[in-house]
């Protein structure tokens, strides 16, 4: 307590409280059971008096000096009803809950041996409480305990005070500090009670639970402290010492699941990745659904985790070994149950080992230096052809399809060959072709991968076809048995099988150039494609997948925006890119304004979205969901200013049905096309514009 607070309180005392005990003019007596609020401590009672003062006056003064704790406020005083048990004037916006705090506090302080005299001075009167033990009617009323009742007696007297209330309590400094420290408003300058859902507090001792800044209890198993909003008062018991467990869990999880604070994210991520456990109220990972909190988790992961990571579950051990060989780092959360570990890793953008292994090979597939057939020497070509034909004759024509030669590869940097499941191709290192024995070894090994994966002849496909798996080892052993059978029986190998002629792929029109797709969507797709290289540099992203992963948004959103569909297309799963916040995250990562991206794709759906197909051609207001989204985009355009804000009236007129939006022409798409043109000018992407894209 600083000197200014003590001085202010002394001024209150010198002005309004006489130095001598005033003569009592009347008494007010309450018969009380000796066990009533027996669990309350002196600190609890002092805290109630402080809470009442803060309710009446946010600038209430609390100070201890010379053995006396003084609690002073400039409120309206305590009316007569304030002395009546059962009467309350508390509101939802006040700290107090039941309205009887100061009456019960007076009882507890008056009966406590740790407390000296207690005095209250308020508007027009004052009182000193005391507790007396007495048998009713001199013992004529029977008593089960034989101890009789306690009497809480208020000794009332008149005062000249015209505003405020001052409580003075003789107590030790330790008790006063314990009571004062329970209030954030007194220990943290500028404190204001949090709004819904509350505030997660990282500083100080963890596990403290406040409601409106008033400490309720401490739960040491929690990782952080939490300040719940004032409307959570109903979660606590009458003594304000216990918070309902279910309500606390809901409140804490809601608070954490919506947080975008990377310090909070870091506190939990580092704790669980180090093997720590979480108390039930803080097991919130599966509750994080909103786009911006999920994006905040991805930002933290990009900054603090290794570039190549995975996690393991039962059945992924072999895939994990393969990833370790390729330089990946395993992340674990040993203190979490499996379902929470999955949710955590999803938030961090870390994939399970099998999935990550597949993606690794897909990513690395195009990072292989292939050797064209024409560059092979005659000896290398002969060794490869002979080895390939020998394996196909011994095992079957399905054993090997295309065999490609490479000189370097990031897909399997430590191997002499590899099999690509997505294409069925086999690869062999050029250096291997110098040795016939090694060539046959690699080809039969990779053929075992291929046949285990795809099946053929007598063999059925199996799920475990990777290195170090049972399915692969069985298949390789089968091959050995087949070859030994040929050797033992002196049976010649079957003849070579002619390969069918290959047919090339027919070229496909790119979605961003398909004339069936609305021009505004095509222009947006081209804008995203042209902006992508700059966005990758600005955000230090490896590629488009890395950019999308950093936002926590499903890749379907990016695919939909860059490979647009015709208006009215309805996909069974995904592919709509509707959510405004998710569009905004992708747009921001690409360096574009969110309303431009959302409108560029969705304005053409205005008269269709939320309507039955039979009513698509009918005029009138657009569906409410579409109108709300348009209005949100308009609010964001207004924040951007010119030249974006000038299109707001036209957009609102469309949404309200004031401007015709027929299916026979796209002239009403002009606002969105103009916004895309404005983005191009801002970014210096001055490519030729289609007609109608003036801004």
XYZ file of C-alpha atoms in Angstrom:
695
model
C 0.000 0.000 0.000
C 1.579 3.272 -1.074
C 1.839 6.394 1.082
C -0.766 8.310 -0.943
C -3.384 5.644 -0.217
C -2.597 5.671 3.487
C -2.768 9.490 3.562
C -6.128 9.511 1.767
C -7.572 7.031 4.216
C -6.264 9.002 7.207
C -8.028 12.083 5.803
C -11.282 10.092 5.701
C -10.763 9.052 9.288
C -9.850 12.493 10.642
C -12.856 14.040 8.923
C -15.576 11.511 9.601
C -14.691 9.312 12.576
C -14.287 10.700 16.039
C -11.214 9.705 17.989
C -13.247 8.350 20.856
C -15.878 5.633 20.903
C -19.247 7.319 20.246
C -22.104 6.611 22.578
C -24.457 3.946 21.233
C -28.002 5.109 20.713
C -29.514 1.687 19.944
C -28.612 -1.922 19.291
C -29.627 -4.424 16.632
C -29.406 -8.081 17.636
C -29.324 -11.222 15.444
C -29.518 -14.697 17.048
C -26.939 -16.779 15.185
C -25.957 -20.446 15.337
C -22.354 -20.910 16.512
C -21.806 -23.013 13.371
C -23.101 -20.356 10.956
C -20.373 -19.505 8.354
C -17.963 -21.388 10.588
C -15.719 -22.145 7.590
C -15.093 -18.486 6.886
C -11.652 -17.173 7.765
C -10.745 -13.669 8.817
C -9.172 -13.094 5.392
C -12.408 -14.224 3.743
C -14.397 -11.750 5.837
C -12.014 -8.861 5.132
C -12.244 -9.708 1.432
C -16.032 -9.383 1.573
C -15.767 -5.879 3.000
C -13.294 -4.915 0.269
C -15.566 -6.404 -2.419
C -18.524 -4.372 -1.170
C -16.442 -1.186 -1.193
C -15.290 -1.800 -4.785
C -18.877 -2.458 -5.846
C -19.905 0.949 -4.527
C -16.806 2.791 -5.720
C -14.225 1.426 -8.220
C -11.722 3.876 -6.694
C -12.233 2.625 -3.137
C -9.188 2.981 -0.866
C -7.736 0.070 1.101
C -4.768 0.695 3.392
C -3.179 -0.677 6.560
C -1.396 1.541 9.089
C -0.548 1.254 12.788
C -2.391 -2.030 13.226
C -5.617 -0.867 11.546
C -6.955 -1.841 8.111
C -9.138 0.893 6.636
C -11.561 0.272 3.766
C -13.131 3.496 2.452
C -15.417 4.251 -0.477
C -17.356 7.278 -1.738
C -20.555 5.370 -2.429
C -24.087 6.231 -1.267
C -23.665 4.530 2.091
C -25.455 1.568 3.674
C -29.251 2.012 3.782
C -31.413 0.517 6.493
C -32.154 -2.478 4.251
C -28.447 -3.203 4.165
C -28.650 -4.345 7.783
C -31.437 -6.841 7.094
C -30.415 -10.451 6.538
C -31.801 -11.764 3.239
C -32.019 -8.350 1.536
C -29.790 -7.713 -1.490
C -29.370 -4.948 -4.060
C -26.541 -6.672 -5.972
C -26.559 -6.547 -9.772
C -24.868 -8.744 -12.358
C -22.225 -6.058 -12.899
C -21.053 -6.075 -9.286
C -18.493 -8.276 -7.569
C -20.794 -9.314 -4.737
C -23.213 -12.143 -5.358
C -25.652 -12.652 -2.497
C -25.768 -9.195 -0.918
C -25.060 -10.461 2.598
C -21.274 -10.274 2.459
C -20.728 -7.385 4.851
C -23.282 -8.717 7.360
C -21.634 -12.119 7.440
C -18.179 -10.526 7.403
C -19.097 -8.467 10.461
C -20.146 -11.666 12.262
C -16.937 -13.509 11.360
C -14.688 -10.586 12.306
C -16.519 -9.983 15.567
C -16.095 -13.606 16.665
C -12.475 -14.014 15.394
C -9.665 -13.964 18.007
C -7.315 -12.593 15.293
C -9.343 -9.398 14.979
C -9.652 -6.468 17.357
C -12.295 -3.778 17.223
C -14.378 -3.439 14.037
C -16.085 -0.133 13.285
C -18.205 1.099 10.389
C -19.020 4.740 9.607
C -21.574 5.332 6.828
C -24.054 8.017 5.783
C -25.924 9.215 8.893
C -24.900 6.464 11.269
C -22.215 4.031 12.344
C -21.990 0.759 14.200
C -19.594 -1.595 15.941
C -20.410 -5.322 15.798
C -19.838 -7.739 18.645
C -20.721 -11.361 19.351
C -22.218 -12.491 22.636
C -23.093 -16.003 23.814
C -26.515 -16.169 25.481
C -29.314 -18.656 26.285
C -32.698 -17.439 25.123
C -35.031 -16.356 27.940
C -32.338 -17.137 30.432
C -32.272 -20.801 29.470
C -36.026 -21.420 29.436
C -35.866 -22.314 25.709
C -34.511 -25.879 25.371
C -31.134 -26.225 23.612
C -29.951 -29.412 21.868
C -26.281 -28.512 22.267
C -26.581 -26.903 25.646
C -24.388 -24.073 24.380
C -27.130 -21.672 23.448
C -27.058 -19.210 20.566
C -24.617 -16.541 19.514
C -25.937 -13.023 19.270
C -24.516 -10.706 16.639
C -25.075 -7.263 18.117
C -24.748 -4.031 16.138
C -24.152 -1.058 18.449
C -25.551 1.805 16.370
C -24.884 5.524 16.763
C -25.454 8.724 14.775
C -22.808 10.435 12.602
C -22.557 13.518 10.449
C -21.177 11.682 7.391
C -22.904 12.668 4.134
C -21.327 10.224 1.678
C -19.350 7.021 1.563
C -18.582 4.256 4.015
C -15.444 3.587 6.061
C -14.684 0.281 7.796
C -11.790 0.134 10.244
C -10.574 -3.248 11.446
C -7.804 -3.862 13.959
C -5.710 -6.691 12.489
C -2.167 -7.697 11.594
C -0.462 -6.481 8.425
C -0.262 -10.096 7.231
C -4.044 -10.554 7.338
C -4.576 -7.205 5.627
C -2.150 -8.026 2.814
C -3.678 -11.461 2.294
C -7.123 -9.921 1.899
C -5.906 -7.098 -0.333
C -3.956 -9.428 -2.616
C -7.144 -11.255 -3.565
C -8.263 -8.254 -5.636
C -6.649 -7.532 -8.971
C -8.160 -4.043 -8.907
C -5.972 -3.239 -5.884
C -2.770 -4.943 -7.006
C -2.800 -4.172 -10.747
C -3.143 -0.498 -11.726
C -5.707 0.076 -14.462
C -7.382 -3.288 -14.005
C -10.870 -3.709 -15.447
C -13.009 -6.861 -15.142
C -12.748 -8.981 -18.303
C -15.541 -9.367 -20.812
C -16.810 -12.730 -22.035
C -15.207 -15.283 -22.256
C -12.668 -14.066 -19.685
C -8.917 -13.620 -19.426
C -6.074 -16.121 -19.249
C -3.317 -14.787 -16.964
C 0.241 -16.020 -17.512
C 2.020 -13.961 -14.853
C 2.453 -14.992 -11.243
C 1.395 -18.167 -9.491
C -0.600 -20.469 -11.820
C -3.934 -21.953 -10.862
C -5.605 -18.846 -9.446
C -9.284 -18.491 -10.301
C -10.811 -15.012 -10.139
C -14.324 -13.885 -10.899
C -14.391 -10.230 -11.833
C -10.909 -9.832 -10.380
C -11.769 -11.384 -6.987
C -9.823 -14.518 -6.075
C -12.109 -17.496 -5.479
C -9.615 -20.309 -5.041
C -6.329 -21.749 -6.269
C -6.090 -24.980 -8.268
C -2.364 -25.775 -8.418
C -2.727 -28.388 -11.177
C -3.625 -25.697 -13.726
C -0.989 -24.333 -16.092
C -2.322 -20.744 -16.095
C -4.584 -18.535 -14.001
C -8.027 -17.412 -15.135
C -10.173 -14.361 -14.513
C -13.811 -15.086 -15.344
C -16.277 -12.312 -16.218
C -18.638 -10.949 -13.578
C -21.606 -12.796 -15.031
C -19.896 -16.036 -13.963
C -20.673 -15.304 -10.298
C -23.293 -18.047 -10.339
C -20.540 -20.648 -10.793
C -19.324 -20.262 -7.205
C -20.761 -21.503 -3.932
C -22.235 -19.207 -1.302
C -18.921 -18.871 0.498
C -17.157 -17.922 -2.752
C -14.509 -20.564 -2.175
C -15.433 -23.194 -4.791
C -16.287 -22.894 -8.491
C -18.549 -25.497 -10.078
C -16.224 -27.929 -11.871
C -18.314 -28.328 -15.028
C -18.909 -24.596 -15.364
C -15.212 -23.869 -14.801
C -14.202 -26.413 -17.434
C -16.583 -24.878 -19.969
C -15.397 -21.348 -19.200
C -11.669 -22.135 -19.297
C -11.869 -24.195 -22.474
C -13.917 -21.512 -24.184
C -11.359 -18.910 -23.139
C -8.381 -20.904 -24.417
C -10.045 -22.205 -27.586
C -10.720 -18.678 -28.846
C -7.360 -17.187 -27.876
C -5.009 -15.885 -30.568
C -2.311 -14.915 -28.061
C 0.874 -16.686 -29.132
C 2.248 -16.468 -25.589
C -0.692 -18.531 -24.339
C -0.306 -20.913 -27.269
C 3.399 -21.227 -26.531
C 2.779 -21.936 -22.838
C 0.557 -24.913 -23.638
C 2.389 -26.198 -26.719
C 5.787 -26.248 -25.033
C 4.352 -27.857 -21.909
C 2.673 -30.785 -23.660
C 5.457 -31.295 -26.224
C 7.822 -31.676 -23.274
C 5.638 -34.504 -21.952
C 3.535 -32.472 -19.519
C -0.032 -33.322 -18.590
C -3.038 -31.005 -18.494
C -5.814 -30.749 -15.936
C -9.280 -31.465 -17.328
C -10.382 -27.796 -17.594
C -7.365 -27.049 -19.812
C -7.775 -29.969 -22.240
C -9.089 -27.663 -24.940
C -7.227 -28.629 -28.125
C -10.231 -30.373 -29.693
C -12.358 -27.246 -29.080
C -10.291 -24.909 -31.294
C -12.499 -24.497 -34.366
C -12.462 -20.798 -35.274
C -10.197 -19.835 -38.200
C -8.157 -17.081 -36.553
C -7.177 -19.055 -33.417
C -6.209 -22.006 -35.625
C -4.087 -19.705 -37.778
C -2.371 -18.399 -34.629
C -1.393 -21.974 -33.719
C 0.092 -22.465 -37.197
C 2.083 -19.227 -36.899
C 3.523 -20.394 -33.589
C 4.422 -23.776 -35.080
C 6.201 -22.217 -38.069
C 8.294 -20.093 -35.738
C 9.149 -22.626 -33.031
C 9.100 -26.137 -34.535
C 11.592 -27.838 -36.880
C 10.751 -27.671 -40.563
C 10.167 -31.406 -41.073
C 8.189 -33.081 -38.296
C 5.781 -35.953 -37.684
C 4.141 -37.796 -34.809
C 3.595 -41.497 -34.258
C 0.591 -43.575 -33.259
C 0.089 -47.322 -33.058
C 0.711 -48.858 -36.462
C 2.956 -46.021 -37.691
C 6.254 -47.263 -36.318
C 7.695 -48.427 -39.635
C 6.736 -45.234 -41.408
C 8.423 -43.330 -38.584
C 11.680 -45.189 -39.189
C 11.554 -44.209 -42.844
C 10.996 -40.557 -41.935
C 13.907 -40.623 -39.491
C 16.105 -41.875 -42.332
C 15.055 -38.805 -44.305
C 15.874 -36.287 -41.571
C 12.443 -35.770 -39.979
C 11.962 -34.910 -36.300
C 9.393 -36.759 -34.204
C 7.133 -34.704 -31.943
C 5.534 -36.358 -28.937
C 2.967 -35.371 -26.344
C 3.307 -38.280 -23.952
C 1.161 -36.652 -21.282
C -1.932 -36.434 -23.496
C -4.479 -39.104 -24.383
C -4.368 -40.137 -28.036
C -7.425 -38.126 -29.106
C -5.982 -34.922 -27.639
C -2.610 -35.617 -29.229
C -4.313 -35.835 -32.637
C -6.077 -32.525 -32.025
C -2.849 -30.857 -30.872
C -0.863 -32.062 -33.873
C -3.643 -30.938 -36.203
C -3.441 -27.441 -34.695
C 0.325 -27.429 -35.186
C 0.064 -28.747 -38.748
C 2.029 -31.903 -37.867
C 0.923 -35.074 -39.660
C 0.962 -38.669 -38.465
C 3.944 -40.688 -39.692
C 2.226 -42.630 -42.501
C 0.615 -39.522 -43.937
C 3.820 -37.522 -43.620
C 5.791 -40.323 -45.248
C 3.436 -40.308 -48.240
C 3.649 -36.531 -48.515
C 7.424 -36.665 -48.250
C 7.660 -38.932 -51.260
C 5.155 -36.813 -53.163
C 7.140 -33.654 -52.405
C 10.479 -35.233 -53.141
C 9.293 -37.006 -56.280
C 9.854 -33.947 -58.411
C 13.176 -33.189 -56.732
C 14.947 -36.079 -58.415
C 17.547 -35.582 -61.140
C 16.517 -38.032 -63.826
C 18.885 -39.399 -66.427
C 17.283 -39.609 -69.895
C 17.644 -42.963 -71.648
C 19.645 -41.378 -74.443
C 22.336 -40.303 -71.970
C 22.971 -43.844 -70.696
C 25.960 -45.690 -72.050
C 25.385 -48.807 -74.093
C 26.638 -50.963 -71.208
C 24.332 -49.238 -68.680
C 21.349 -49.589 -70.989
C 22.072 -53.256 -71.593
C 22.437 -54.021 -67.870
C 19.176 -52.250 -67.038
C 17.210 -53.885 -69.857
C 18.503 -57.358 -69.056
C 17.864 -56.991 -65.334
C 14.350 -55.628 -65.836
C 13.438 -58.398 -68.264
C 14.833 -61.048 -65.933
C 12.719 -59.872 -62.984
C 9.585 -59.638 -65.151
C 10.119 -63.171 -66.460
C 10.796 -64.633 -63.015
C 8.041 -62.891 -61.049
C 5.600 -61.782 -63.716
C 5.126 -58.861 -66.090
C 3.392 -56.941 -63.290
C 6.562 -56.924 -61.159
C 8.083 -53.903 -62.887
C 6.574 -51.292 -65.150
C 8.552 -48.181 -65.953
C 12.072 -48.156 -64.518
C 13.730 -44.739 -64.461
C 17.378 -43.930 -63.845
C 18.446 -41.029 -61.633
C 21.707 -39.481 -60.517
C 20.486 -37.717 -57.334
C 17.260 -37.632 -55.334
C 15.877 -36.066 -52.174
C 13.186 -38.740 -52.034
C 15.592 -41.462 -50.875
C 19.020 -39.860 -50.559
C 20.583 -42.874 -48.812
C 19.124 -45.607 -51.057
C 20.133 -47.142 -54.393
C 16.545 -47.118 -55.639
C 12.951 -46.406 -54.654
C 9.365 -47.187 -55.579
C 6.750 -44.441 -56.088
C 3.283 -45.705 -55.009
C 1.302 -42.940 -56.722
C 2.677 -43.779 -60.184
C 3.898 -47.371 -59.845
C 7.307 -46.349 -61.195
C 10.590 -47.822 -60.000
C 13.772 -45.758 -59.825
C 17.375 -46.988 -59.788
C 20.551 -44.994 -59.203
C 22.858 -44.701 -62.193
C 25.883 -45.834 -60.200
C 24.181 -49.180 -59.556
C 24.159 -50.017 -63.273
C 27.921 -50.542 -63.187
C 27.343 -53.798 -61.245
C 25.014 -56.517 -62.623
C 24.582 -58.165 -59.209
C 23.687 -54.883 -57.502
C 21.304 -53.998 -60.340
C 19.396 -57.260 -59.884
C 19.349 -56.749 -56.099
C 17.788 -53.290 -56.381
C 15.264 -54.322 -59.034
C 14.011 -57.389 -57.130
C 13.811 -55.308 -53.935
C 11.737 -52.570 -55.556
C 9.615 -55.170 -57.358
C 8.695 -56.578 -53.940
C 7.482 -53.095 -52.903
C 5.432 -52.751 -56.077
C 3.794 -56.190 -55.933
C 3.082 -55.861 -52.196
C 1.411 -52.526 -52.927
C -0.467 -53.308 -56.147
C -0.681 -57.085 -56.200
C -0.438 -59.228 -59.319
C -0.501 -62.871 -60.321
C -0.847 -65.019 -57.220
C -0.307 -62.088 -54.866
C -2.930 -59.754 -53.398
C -2.190 -56.146 -52.375
C -1.232 -55.496 -48.761
C -1.360 -52.287 -46.721
C 2.159 -52.627 -45.321
C 4.430 -52.538 -48.357
C 7.106 -50.118 -47.094
C 10.598 -51.017 -45.899
C 10.800 -52.868 -42.575
C 7.175 -54.011 -42.720
C 5.878 -57.558 -42.431
C 3.949 -57.414 -45.709
C 7.010 -56.317 -47.664
C 9.249 -58.935 -46.050
C 6.724 -61.695 -46.802
C 6.581 -60.629 -50.440
C 10.378 -60.544 -50.751
C 10.563 -63.994 -49.139
C 7.944 -65.259 -51.600
C 10.110 -64.045 -54.459
C 13.097 -65.896 -53.048
C 11.035 -69.078 -52.761
C 9.866 -68.762 -56.372
C 13.417 -68.313 -57.626
C 14.671 -71.252 -55.534
C 11.885 -73.350 -57.033
C 13.093 -72.555 -60.547
C 16.633 -73.425 -59.494
C 15.724 -76.673 -57.760
C 13.537 -77.894 -60.604
C 15.935 -76.729 -63.301
C 12.909 -75.083 -64.884
C 13.597 -72.362 -67.449
C 12.110 -68.946 -66.823
C 9.017 -67.957 -68.796
C 9.597 -65.951 -71.931
C 9.502 -62.174 -72.065
C 6.101 -60.494 -72.380
C 5.542 -57.796 -74.978
C 4.500 -54.422 -73.536
C 1.319 -52.738 -74.792
C 1.702 -49.471 -76.651
C 1.312 -46.426 -74.396
C -1.220 -43.706 -75.112
C -0.489 -40.130 -74.112
C -2.769 -37.977 -71.984
C -5.194 -35.627 -73.681
C -4.565 -31.966 -72.766
C -7.093 -30.487 -70.325
C -8.311 -26.909 -70.247
C -7.144 -25.129 -67.066
C -10.089 -24.140 -64.774
C -8.850 -20.549 -64.629
C -9.301 -20.308 -68.421
C -12.516 -22.276 -68.803
C -15.054 -19.968 -70.489
C -17.867 -21.731 -68.596
C -16.508 -20.251 -65.354
C -17.656 -16.673 -64.601
C -15.105 -14.105 -65.749
C -14.860 -12.608 -62.269
C -13.770 -15.951 -60.821
C -11.255 -16.463 -63.610
C -9.800 -13.013 -62.977
C -9.495 -13.773 -59.261
C -7.743 -17.082 -59.990
C -5.231 -15.326 -62.258
C -4.695 -12.611 -59.642
C -3.905 -15.240 -57.001
C -1.584 -17.100 -59.376
C 0.321 -13.944 -60.321
C 0.552 -12.761 -56.731
C 1.731 -16.150 -55.418
C 5.493 -15.774 -56.175
C 5.630 -12.473 -54.302
C 3.627 -13.904 -51.408
C 6.025 -16.838 -51.114
C 8.964 -14.456 -50.843
C 7.217 -12.079 -48.435
C 6.147 -14.869 -46.077
C 9.232 -17.078 -46.509
C 7.011 -19.929 -47.709
C 8.428 -22.904 -49.626
C 5.436 -23.234 -51.919
C 1.678 -22.730 -52.109
C 1.060 -25.728 -49.845
C 3.278 -24.192 -47.190
C 1.432 -20.874 -47.498
C -1.953 -22.550 -47.058
C -0.707 -24.710 -44.181
C 0.455 -21.597 -42.325
C -3.147 -20.371 -42.137
C -4.687 -23.563 -40.779
C -7.294 -23.411 -43.561
C -8.146 -26.616 -45.415
C -6.333 -26.836 -48.771
C -9.710 -27.234 -50.516
C -10.251 -23.500 -50.028
C -7.127 -22.581 -51.974
C -7.855 -25.150 -54.683
C -11.360 -23.766 -55.080
C -10.157 -20.167 -55.384
C -7.393 -20.993 -57.871
C -9.323 -23.676 -59.786
C -12.772 -22.075 -59.863
C -16.047 -23.797 -60.660
C -19.023 -22.578 -62.640
C -21.633 -20.545 -60.756
C -24.168 -22.817 -59.104
C -21.765 -25.747 -58.816
C -22.553 -27.720 -55.661
C -19.953 -30.180 -54.467
C -20.856 -32.948 -52.037
C -17.832 -32.324 -49.818
C -15.776 -29.164 -49.550
C -14.890 -27.040 -52.518
C -17.087 -24.018 -51.737
C -14.656 -21.693 -49.930
C -17.595 -19.904 -48.320
C -16.351 -18.936 -44.844
C -15.337 -15.261 -44.812
C -12.700 -15.621 -42.086
C -10.965 -18.484 -43.868
C -10.940 -16.499 -47.101
C -9.507 -13.578 -45.152
C -6.653 -15.683 -43.762
C -5.697 -16.938 -47.220
C -6.038 -13.474 -48.730
C -3.822 -11.938 -46.048
C -1.179 -14.631 -46.540
C -1.233 -13.888 -50.275
C -0.948 -10.140 -49.687
C -4.479 -9.354 -50.899
C -7.377 -7.559 -49.252
C -9.890 -10.082 -47.799
C -13.118 -8.482 -49.116
C -11.723 -8.451 -52.647
C -11.015 -12.183 -52.552
C -14.348 -13.114 -50.981
C -16.378 -10.936 -53.350
C -14.304 -12.014 -56.337
C -15.408 -15.588 -55.855
C -18.833 -15.309 -54.230
C -20.576 -12.236 -55.651
C -21.635 -14.215 -58.716
C -23.426 -16.635 -56.348
C -25.506 -13.820 -54.843
C -28.925 -14.633 -56.326
C -28.277 -18.395 -56.001
C -26.881 -18.980 -52.532
C -29.433 -20.074 -49.951
C -32.235 -20.382 -52.493
C -33.892 -23.472 -54.000
C -32.744 -24.086 -57.556
C -36.255 -23.323 -58.819
C -35.964 -19.743 -57.508
C -32.501 -18.944 -58.848
C -33.843 -16.767 -61.650
C -36.345 -14.862 -59.533
C -35.634 -11.211 -58.593
C -35.697 -9.844 -55.060
C -33.516 -9.646 -51.966
C -30.746 -12.161 -51.692
C -30.787 -14.747 -48.880
C -29.963 -13.437 -45.405
C -26.696 -15.359 -45.133
C -25.498 -13.814 -48.376
C -26.677 -10.328 -47.378
C -24.841 -10.593 -44.057
C -21.632 -11.663 -45.783
C -21.931 -8.842 -48.330
C -22.407 -6.350 -45.495
C -19.318 -7.633 -43.713
C -17.330 -7.218 -46.917
C -18.696 -3.671 -47.267
C -17.568 -2.803 -43.737
C -14.060 -3.992 -44.600
C -14.088 -2.076 -47.893
C -15.040 1.077 -46.014
C -11.984 0.627 -43.788
C -9.779 0.347 -46.886
C -11.030 3.649 -48.287
C -10.737 4.620 -51.934
C -10.787 3.224 -54.546
C -12.415 0.254 -52.794
C -15.132 2.020 -50.810
C -16.753 3.535 -53.911
C -18.283 0.150 -54.780
C -20.176 -0.245 -51.496
C -23.484 1.306 -52.709
C -23.559 -0.966 -55.759
C -22.903 -4.048 -53.635
C -25.628 -3.166 -51.146
C -28.079 -2.473 -53.954
C -27.434 -5.936 -55.368
C -27.911 -7.630 -52.000
C -31.189 -5.815 -51.361
C -32.542 -6.657 -54.811
C -32.434 -3.065 -56.033
C -30.194 -3.979 -58.977
C -31.259 -6.840 -61.270
C -28.937 -9.843 -61.111
C -30.066 -12.050 -63.959
C -28.509 -15.301 -65.069
C -28.385 -14.260 -68.737
C -25.517 -11.753 -68.320
C -22.749 -10.914 -65.895
C -22.773 -7.121 -66.055
C -23.779 -6.985 -62.385
C -20.445 -8.657 -61.493
C -18.775 -5.313 -62.273
C -18.165 -4.241 -58.614
C -16.158 -7.383 -57.874
C -14.242 -7.188 -61.152
C -13.438 -3.546 -60.478
C -12.123 -4.448 -57.027
C -9.843 -7.074 -58.576
C -8.600 -4.461 -61.045
C -7.900 -2.088 -58.141
C -5.844 -4.808 -56.434
C -3.828 -5.290 -59.598
C -3.007 -1.595 -59.733
C -2.057 -1.559 -56.054
C 0.282 -4.512 -56.509
C 1.704 -3.375 -59.840
C 0.289 -6.364 -61.725
C -0.596 -4.476 -64.887
C -1.572 -7.331 -67.152
C -4.291 -6.713 -69.752
C -7.764 -6.651 -68.246
C -10.909 -8.251 -69.621
C -13.752 -5.948 -70.599
C -15.757 -4.578 -67.696
C -12.913 -4.605 -65.202
C -12.609 -0.879 -64.769
C -12.277 0.616 -61.319
